mmCIF file of C-alpha atoms in Angstrom:
data_model
loop_
_atom_site.group_PDB
_atom_site.id
_atom_site.type_symbol
_atom_site.label_atom_id
_atom_site.label_comp_id
_atom_site.label_asym_id
_atom_site.label_seq_id
_atom_site.Cartn_x
_atom_site.Cartn_y
_atom_site.Cartn_z
ATOM 1 C CA UNK A 43 3.002 10.692 19.767
ATOM 2 C CA UNK A 44 0.070 11.587 21.993
ATOM 3 C CA UNK A 45 -1.489 8.174 21.274
ATOM 4 C CA UNK A 46 1.756 6.399 22.131
ATOM 5 C CA UNK A 47 2.003 8.277 25.396
ATOM 6 C CA UNK A 48 -1.553 7.314 26.306
ATOM 7 C CA UNK A 49 -0.786 3.673 25.490
ATOM 8 C CA UNK A 50 2.324 3.694 27.670
ATOM 9 C CA UNK A 51 0.302 4.911 30.639
ATOM 10 C CA UNK A 52 -1.714 1.699 30.544
ATOM 11 C CA UNK A 53 1.278 -0.626 30.832
ATOM 12 C CA UNK A 54 1.754 0.013 34.537
ATOM 13 C CA UNK A 55 -1.935 -0.453 35.367
ATOM 14 C CA UNK A 56 -2.371 -3.651 33.366
ATOM 15 C CA UNK A 57 0.796 -5.121 34.862
ATOM 16 C CA UNK A 58 -0.408 -4.316 38.396
ATOM 17 C CA UNK A 59 -3.861 -5.774 37.785
ATOM 18 C CA UNK A 60 -2.351 -8.985 36.418
ATOM 19 C CA UNK A 61 -0.323 -9.283 39.608
ATOM 20 C CA UNK A 62 -3.527 -8.881 41.627
ATOM 21 C CA UNK A 63 -5.229 -11.563 39.518
ATOM 22 C CA UNK A 64 -2.374 -13.953 40.284
ATOM 23 C CA UNK A 65 -2.484 -13.257 44.005
ATOM 24 C CA UNK A 66 -3.507 -15.876 46.556
ATOM 25 C CA UNK A 67 -5.670 -13.242 48.213
ATOM 26 C CA UNK A 68 -9.276 -13.522 47.030
ATOM 27 C CA UNK A 69 -9.996 -9.834 47.579
ATOM 28 C CA UNK A 70 -6.980 -8.853 45.465
ATOM 29 C CA UNK A 71 -8.101 -11.240 42.732
ATOM 30 C CA UNK A 72 -11.545 -9.702 42.721
ATOM 31 C CA UNK A 73 -10.090 -6.194 42.590
ATOM 32 C CA UNK A 74 -7.845 -7.102 39.679
ATOM 33 C CA UNK A 75 -10.764 -8.651 37.793
ATOM 34 C CA UNK A 76 -12.989 -5.661 38.501
ATOM 35 C CA UNK A 77 -10.354 -3.290 37.179
ATOM 36 C CA UNK A 78 -9.909 -5.344 33.997
ATOM 37 C CA UNK A 79 -13.639 -5.491 33.412
ATOM 38 C CA UNK A 80 -13.847 -1.700 33.645
ATOM 39 C CA UNK A 81 -11.456 -1.057 30.738
ATOM 40 C CA UNK A 82 -13.059 0.650 27.741
ATOM 41 C CA UNK A 83 -10.216 2.918 26.579
ATOM 42 C CA UNK A 84 -8.824 1.884 23.141
ATOM 43 C CA UNK A 85 -5.397 3.106 24.265
ATOM 44 C CA UNK A 86 -5.261 0.126 26.653
ATOM 45 C CA UNK A 87 -5.298 -2.416 23.825
ATOM 46 C CA UNK A 88 -1.558 -2.394 23.188
ATOM 47 C CA UNK A 89 -0.736 -3.132 26.833
ATOM 48 C CA UNK A 90 -3.435 -5.778 27.090
ATOM 49 C CA UNK A 91 -2.280 -7.608 23.954
ATOM 50 C CA UNK A 92 1.389 -7.392 24.914
ATOM 51 C CA UNK A 93 0.985 -8.758 28.442
ATOM 52 C CA UNK A 94 -1.940 -11.136 28.009
ATOM 53 C CA UNK A 95 -1.902 -12.355 24.395
ATOM 54 C CA UNK A 96 0.798 -14.995 24.971
ATOM 55 C CA UNK A 97 0.134 -15.578 28.658
ATOM 56 C CA UNK A 98 0.534 -19.172 29.848
ATOM 57 C CA UNK A 99 -2.854 -19.082 31.572
ATOM 58 C CA UNK A 100 -5.902 -19.917 29.454
ATOM 59 C CA UNK A 101 -7.993 -17.959 31.969
ATOM 60 C CA UNK A 102 -5.939 -14.804 31.383
ATOM 61 C CA UNK A 103 -6.154 -15.155 27.597
ATOM 62 C CA UNK A 104 -9.896 -15.713 27.895
ATOM 63 C CA UNK A 105 -10.107 -12.544 29.992
ATOM 64 C CA UNK A 106 -8.222 -10.744 27.225
ATOM 65 C CA UNK A 107 -10.932 -11.705 24.735
ATOM 66 C CA UNK A 108 -13.754 -10.460 26.966
ATOM 67 C CA UNK A 109 -11.855 -7.255 27.737
ATOM 68 C CA UNK A 110 -11.191 -6.543 24.064
ATOM 69 C CA UNK A 111 -14.883 -7.173 23.368
ATOM 70 C CA UNK A 112 -15.884 -4.205 25.502
ATOM 71 C CA UNK A 113 -13.511 -1.783 23.748
ATOM 72 C CA UNK A 114 -14.889 0.001 20.695
ATOM 73 C CA UNK A 115 -13.056 0.969 17.514
ATOM 74 C CA UNK A 116 -10.485 -0.829 15.366
ATOM 75 C CA UNK A 117 -7.646 -1.165 17.871
ATOM 76 C CA UNK A 118 -8.890 -4.512 19.302
ATOM 77 C CA UNK A 119 -9.147 -6.086 15.832
ATOM 78 C CA UNK A 120 -5.525 -7.132 15.327
ATOM 79 C CA UNK A 121 -5.077 -8.816 18.749
ATOM 80 C CA UNK A 122 -8.379 -10.651 18.250
ATOM 81 C CA UNK A 123 -7.200 -11.881 14.855
ATOM 82 C CA UNK A 124 -3.874 -12.974 16.368
ATOM 83 C CA UNK A 125 -5.746 -15.075 18.914
ATOM 84 C CA UNK A 126 -7.941 -16.593 16.201
ATOM 85 C CA UNK A 127 -4.930 -17.530 14.088
ATOM 86 C CA UNK A 128 -2.363 -18.618 16.636
ATOM 87 C CA UNK A 129 -3.812 -19.422 20.057
ATOM 88 C CA UNK A 130 -3.295 -23.124 20.887
ATOM 89 C CA UNK A 131 -6.584 -23.361 22.815
ATOM 90 C CA UNK A 132 -9.656 -23.992 20.581
ATOM 91 C CA UNK A 133 -12.050 -22.339 23.038
ATOM 92 C CA UNK A 134 -9.999 -19.123 22.938
ATOM 93 C CA UNK A 135 -9.950 -19.116 19.119
ATOM 94 C CA UNK A 136 -13.703 -19.706 18.976
ATOM 95 C CA UNK A 137 -14.455 -17.024 21.543
ATOM 96 C CA UNK A 138 -12.273 -14.487 19.739
ATOM 97 C CA UNK A 139 -13.935 -15.245 16.390
ATOM 98 C CA UNK A 140 -17.409 -14.909 17.909
ATOM 99 C CA UNK A 141 -16.375 -11.582 19.422
ATOM 100 C CA UNK A 142 -15.091 -10.377 16.061
ATOM 101 C CA UNK A 143 -18.286 -11.448 14.281
ATOM 102 C CA UNK A 144 -20.437 -9.372 16.635
ATOM 103 C CA UNK A 145 -18.785 -6.059 15.783
ATOM 104 C CA UNK A 146 -17.788 -4.050 12.747
ATOM 105 C CA UNK A 147 -14.723 -6.066 11.801
ATOM 106 C CA UNK A 148 -14.136 -4.743 8.286
ATOM 107 C CA UNK A 149 -10.718 -3.551 9.361
ATOM 108 C CA UNK A 150 -9.716 -7.119 10.265
ATOM 109 C CA UNK A 151 -10.283 -8.529 6.771
ATOM 110 C CA UNK A 152 -6.819 -7.494 5.577
ATOM 111 C CA UNK A 153 -5.177 -9.459 8.411
ATOM 112 C CA UNK A 154 -6.961 -12.654 7.388
ATOM 113 C CA UNK A 155 -6.151 -12.127 3.699
ATOM 114 C CA UNK A 156 -2.467 -11.870 4.569
ATOM 115 C CA UNK A 157 -2.740 -15.058 6.645
ATOM 116 C CA UNK A 158 -4.019 -16.960 3.591
ATOM 117 C CA UNK A 159 -0.409 -16.827 2.352
ATOM 118 C CA UNK A 160 1.072 -18.250 5.548
ATOM 119 C CA UNK A 161 3.604 -21.086 5.349
ATOM 120 C CA UNK A 162 1.527 -23.066 7.861
ATOM 121 C CA UNK A 163 -1.557 -24.749 6.447
ATOM 122 C CA UNK A 164 -3.172 -24.573 9.873
ATOM 123 C CA UNK A 165 -2.988 -20.778 9.755
ATOM 124 C CA UNK A 166 -4.391 -20.742 6.213
ATOM 125 C CA UNK A 167 -7.363 -22.822 7.324
ATOM 126 C CA UNK A 168 -8.023 -20.568 10.320
ATOM 127 C CA UNK A 169 -7.824 -17.509 8.082
ATOM 128 C CA UNK A 170 -10.428 -19.094 5.819
ATOM 129 C CA UNK A 171 -12.700 -19.676 8.806
ATOM 130 C CA UNK A 172 -12.244 -16.056 9.850
ATOM 131 C CA UNK A 173 -13.209 -14.779 6.401
ATOM 132 C CA UNK A 174 -16.239 -17.052 6.402
ATOM 133 C CA UNK A 175 -17.469 -15.089 9.427
ATOM 134 C CA UNK A 176 -16.547 -11.523 8.499
ATOM 135 C CA UNK A 177 -15.579 -11.574 4.815
ATOM 136 C CA UNK A 178 -17.439 -9.894 1.966
ATOM 137 C CA UNK A 179 -17.314 -10.145 -1.814
ATOM 138 C CA UNK A 180 -14.082 -8.151 -1.981
ATOM 139 C CA UNK A 181 -12.199 -11.188 -0.625
ATOM 140 C CA UNK A 182 -13.443 -13.623 -3.289
ATOM 141 C CA UNK A 183 -10.325 -13.398 -5.532
ATOM 142 C CA UNK A 184 -8.032 -14.002 -2.551
ATOM 143 C CA UNK A 185 -10.089 -16.982 -1.434
ATOM 144 C CA UNK A 186 -9.999 -18.459 -4.938
ATOM 145 C CA UNK A 187 -6.208 -18.188 -4.960
ATOM 146 C CA UNK A 188 -6.042 -19.905 -1.549
ATOM 147 C CA UNK A 189 -8.316 -22.840 -2.403
ATOM 148 C CA UNK A 190 -5.254 -25.032 -2.901
ATOM 149 C CA UNK A 191 -1.963 -24.020 -1.303
ATOM 150 C CA UNK A 192 1.458 -25.658 -1.357
ATOM 151 C CA UNK A 193 3.263 -26.258 1.920
ATOM 152 C CA UNK A 194 6.733 -27.626 2.610
ATOM 153 C CA UNK A 195 7.532 -30.019 5.452
ATOM 154 C CA UNK A 196 10.921 -31.067 6.776
ATOM 155 C CA UNK A 197 11.102 -34.825 7.289
ATOM 156 C CA UNK A 198 13.908 -36.931 8.771
ATOM 157 C CA UNK A 199 13.961 -40.401 7.226
ATOM 158 C CA UNK A 200 16.332 -43.368 7.111
ATOM 159 C CA UNK A 201 18.888 -42.917 4.352
ATOM 160 C CA UNK A 202 17.819 -46.030 2.483
ATOM 161 C CA UNK A 203 17.050 -44.976 -1.057
ATOM 162 C CA UNK A 204 15.680 -48.400 -1.884
ATOM 163 C CA UNK A 205 12.895 -47.860 0.645
ATOM 164 C CA UNK A 206 12.245 -44.140 0.463
ATOM 165 C CA UNK A 207 12.238 -42.173 -2.759
ATOM 166 C CA UNK A 208 11.206 -38.635 -3.578
ATOM 167 C CA UNK A 209 10.408 -36.823 -6.764
ATOM 168 C CA UNK A 210 12.956 -34.394 -8.107
ATOM 169 C CA UNK A 211 10.704 -31.511 -7.083
ATOM 170 C CA UNK A 212 10.453 -32.796 -3.523
ATOM 171 C CA UNK A 213 6.772 -33.715 -3.683
ATOM 172 C CA UNK A 214 5.127 -36.777 -2.225
ATOM 173 C CA UNK A 215 1.720 -38.418 -2.236
ATOM 174 C CA UNK A 216 0.110 -39.770 -5.380
ATOM 175 C CA UNK A 217 3.174 -39.134 -7.517
ATOM 176 C CA UNK A 218 5.257 -42.156 -6.552
ATOM 177 C CA UNK A 219 6.730 -41.056 -3.227
ATOM 178 C CA UNK A 220 6.688 -43.653 -0.471
ATOM 179 C CA UNK A 221 6.350 -42.546 3.150
ATOM 180 C CA UNK A 222 5.082 -44.586 6.092
ATOM 181 C CA UNK A 223 1.257 -44.427 5.781
ATOM 182 C CA UNK A 224 0.737 -42.923 9.238
ATOM 183 C CA UNK A 225 3.316 -40.203 8.542
ATOM 184 C CA UNK A 226 1.842 -39.307 5.172
ATOM 185 C CA UNK A 227 -1.645 -39.165 6.730
ATOM 186 C CA UNK A 228 -0.330 -36.886 9.477
ATOM 187 C CA UNK A 229 1.254 -34.524 6.978
ATOM 188 C CA UNK A 230 -1.927 -34.376 4.933
ATOM 189 C CA UNK A 231 -3.923 -33.589 8.086
ATOM 190 C CA UNK A 232 -1.494 -30.841 9.111
ATOM 191 C CA UNK A 233 -0.482 -32.571 12.346
ATOM 192 C CA UNK A 234 3.229 -31.902 11.810
ATOM 193 C CA UNK A 235 3.515 -28.156 11.071
ATOM 194 C CA UNK A 236 7.158 -28.207 12.214
ATOM 195 C CA UNK A 237 8.156 -31.371 10.367
ATOM 196 C CA UNK A 238 8.574 -34.946 11.574
ATOM 197 C CA UNK A 239 11.291 -37.505 12.212
ATOM 198 C CA UNK A 240 10.711 -41.018 10.829
ATOM 199 C CA UNK A 241 12.636 -43.550 12.894
ATOM 200 C CA UNK A 242 13.641 -46.862 11.299
ATOM 201 C CA UNK A 243 11.903 -50.017 12.458
ATOM 202 C CA UNK A 244 13.923 -52.998 13.696
ATOM 203 C CA UNK A 245 17.199 -51.220 12.929
ATOM 204 C CA UNK A 246 19.041 -49.838 15.972
ATOM 205 C CA UNK A 247 21.446 -47.741 13.910
ATOM 206 C CA UNK A 248 20.947 -46.317 10.463
ATOM 207 C CA UNK A 249 22.023 -43.175 8.696
ATOM 208 C CA UNK A 250 19.325 -40.521 8.568
ATOM 209 C CA UNK A 251 18.778 -37.738 6.085
ATOM 210 C CA UNK A 252 16.664 -34.603 6.100
ATOM 211 C CA UNK A 253 14.432 -33.984 3.123
ATOM 212 C CA UNK A 254 11.892 -31.313 2.288
ATOM 213 C CA UNK A 255 8.593 -32.598 0.962
ATOM 214 C CA UNK A 256 5.824 -30.526 -0.556
ATOM 215 C CA UNK A 257 2.114 -31.106 -0.494
ATOM 216 C CA UNK A 258 -0.745 -29.233 -2.115
ATOM 217 C CA UNK A 259 -3.517 -28.875 0.462
ATOM 218 C CA UNK A 260 -7.157 -28.485 -0.501
ATOM 219 C CA UNK A 261 -8.338 -25.977 2.080
ATOM 220 C CA UNK A 262 -11.854 -26.856 3.196
ATOM 221 C CA UNK A 263 -12.244 -23.744 5.355
ATOM 222 C CA UNK A 264 -11.438 -21.543 2.359
ATOM 223 C CA UNK A 265 -13.975 -23.374 0.213
ATOM 224 C CA UNK A 266 -16.644 -22.978 2.901
ATOM 225 C CA UNK A 267 -15.943 -19.237 3.013
ATOM 226 C CA UNK A 268 -16.330 -18.985 -0.764
ATOM 227 C CA UNK A 269 -19.580 -20.932 -0.677
ATOM 228 C CA UNK A 270 -21.043 -18.720 2.041
ATOM 229 C CA UNK A 271 -20.052 -15.433 0.414
ATOM 230 C CA UNK A 272 -20.929 -16.294 -3.193
ATOM 231 C CA UNK A 273 -23.711 -18.878 -2.773
ATOM 232 C CA UNK A 274 -21.852 -20.910 -5.423
ATOM 233 C CA UNK A 275 -19.900 -24.147 -5.308
ATOM 234 C CA UNK A 276 -17.309 -25.158 -7.875
ATOM 235 C CA UNK A 277 -15.358 -27.279 -5.436
ATOM 236 C CA UNK A 278 -11.593 -26.864 -5.671
ATOM 237 C CA UNK A 279 -11.694 -26.051 -9.383
ATOM 238 C CA UNK A 280 -9.903 -22.708 -9.377
ATOM 239 C CA UNK A 281 -10.414 -22.206 -13.111
ATOM 240 C CA UNK A 282 -14.209 -22.542 -12.806
ATOM 241 C CA UNK A 283 -14.279 -20.137 -9.903
ATOM 242 C CA UNK A 284 -12.292 -17.532 -11.850
ATOM 243 C CA UNK A 285 -14.468 -17.912 -14.953
ATOM 244 C CA UNK A 286 -17.610 -17.436 -12.879
ATOM 245 C CA UNK A 287 -16.157 -14.415 -11.070
ATOM 246 C CA UNK A 288 -15.097 -12.828 -14.357
ATOM 247 C CA UNK A 289 -18.547 -13.408 -15.860
ATOM 248 C CA UNK A 290 -20.221 -11.758 -12.869
ATOM 249 C CA UNK A 291 -17.981 -8.716 -13.212
ATOM 250 C CA UNK A 292 -18.589 -8.512 -16.950
ATOM 251 C CA UNK A 293 -22.348 -8.568 -16.428
ATOM 252 C CA UNK A 294 -22.374 -5.708 -13.964
ATOM 253 C CA UNK A 295 -19.168 -3.852 -14.715
ATOM 254 C CA UNK A 296 -18.655 -3.897 -10.951
ATOM 255 C CA UNK A 297 -18.018 -6.391 -8.192
ATOM 256 C CA UNK A 298 -21.254 -8.392 -8.217
ATOM 257 C CA UNK A 299 -23.766 -8.053 -5.437
ATOM 258 C CA UNK A 300 -24.949 -11.547 -4.514
ATOM 259 C CA UNK A 301 -27.916 -12.123 -2.275
#
């Protein structure tokens, strides 16, 4: 309760300093920035993440990263991970990951492991990249499981069964499903995390139907994390990875120490 009370005290200050940062007055902007740059209290993290984590301004979210970087302890770890996984701006994600890699981020590993199970393949890939930076041998089994992950996409297509067909299990790709090449390529590349609508060509009106299609993604970022941590490379062969991991444990009786 004492911690919560201390965190609440910061809400008013952070809100005021954000107003100063958005002012047209240069002196007020400088004062707001100076105040932000002076924050070192871990109790301020909750207010900072709440009011700046989803801010429309890239500058404000970048300031959040640099402010979290100067706060010690585990409290900044979750908001940094959230930025790494979900921020739409690549520079923010990179900056947050670099910040995480420069500190003791052991407490953030669990957040990335959970993200390996995300419905979005983009999030899975970013989680793999995060574990490549801060992961240790304890994450190897989770990475092996996430080497290939299945993801479902909602697709709107013309209701012409003679042109579009899907397997009974809803999969597409090399198993006989026909999608427009550019759409299939986009799905494979993860460009349509929220699904896609396929409009008919040269047909002004046609019945449409919504279908769910599944694709098994080979997650390169996860493989790179495994390679870095284990100094091994069995590609996307999950069975080989598990056999090797089991053999290492049998040899030592413990989680192997790999140098």
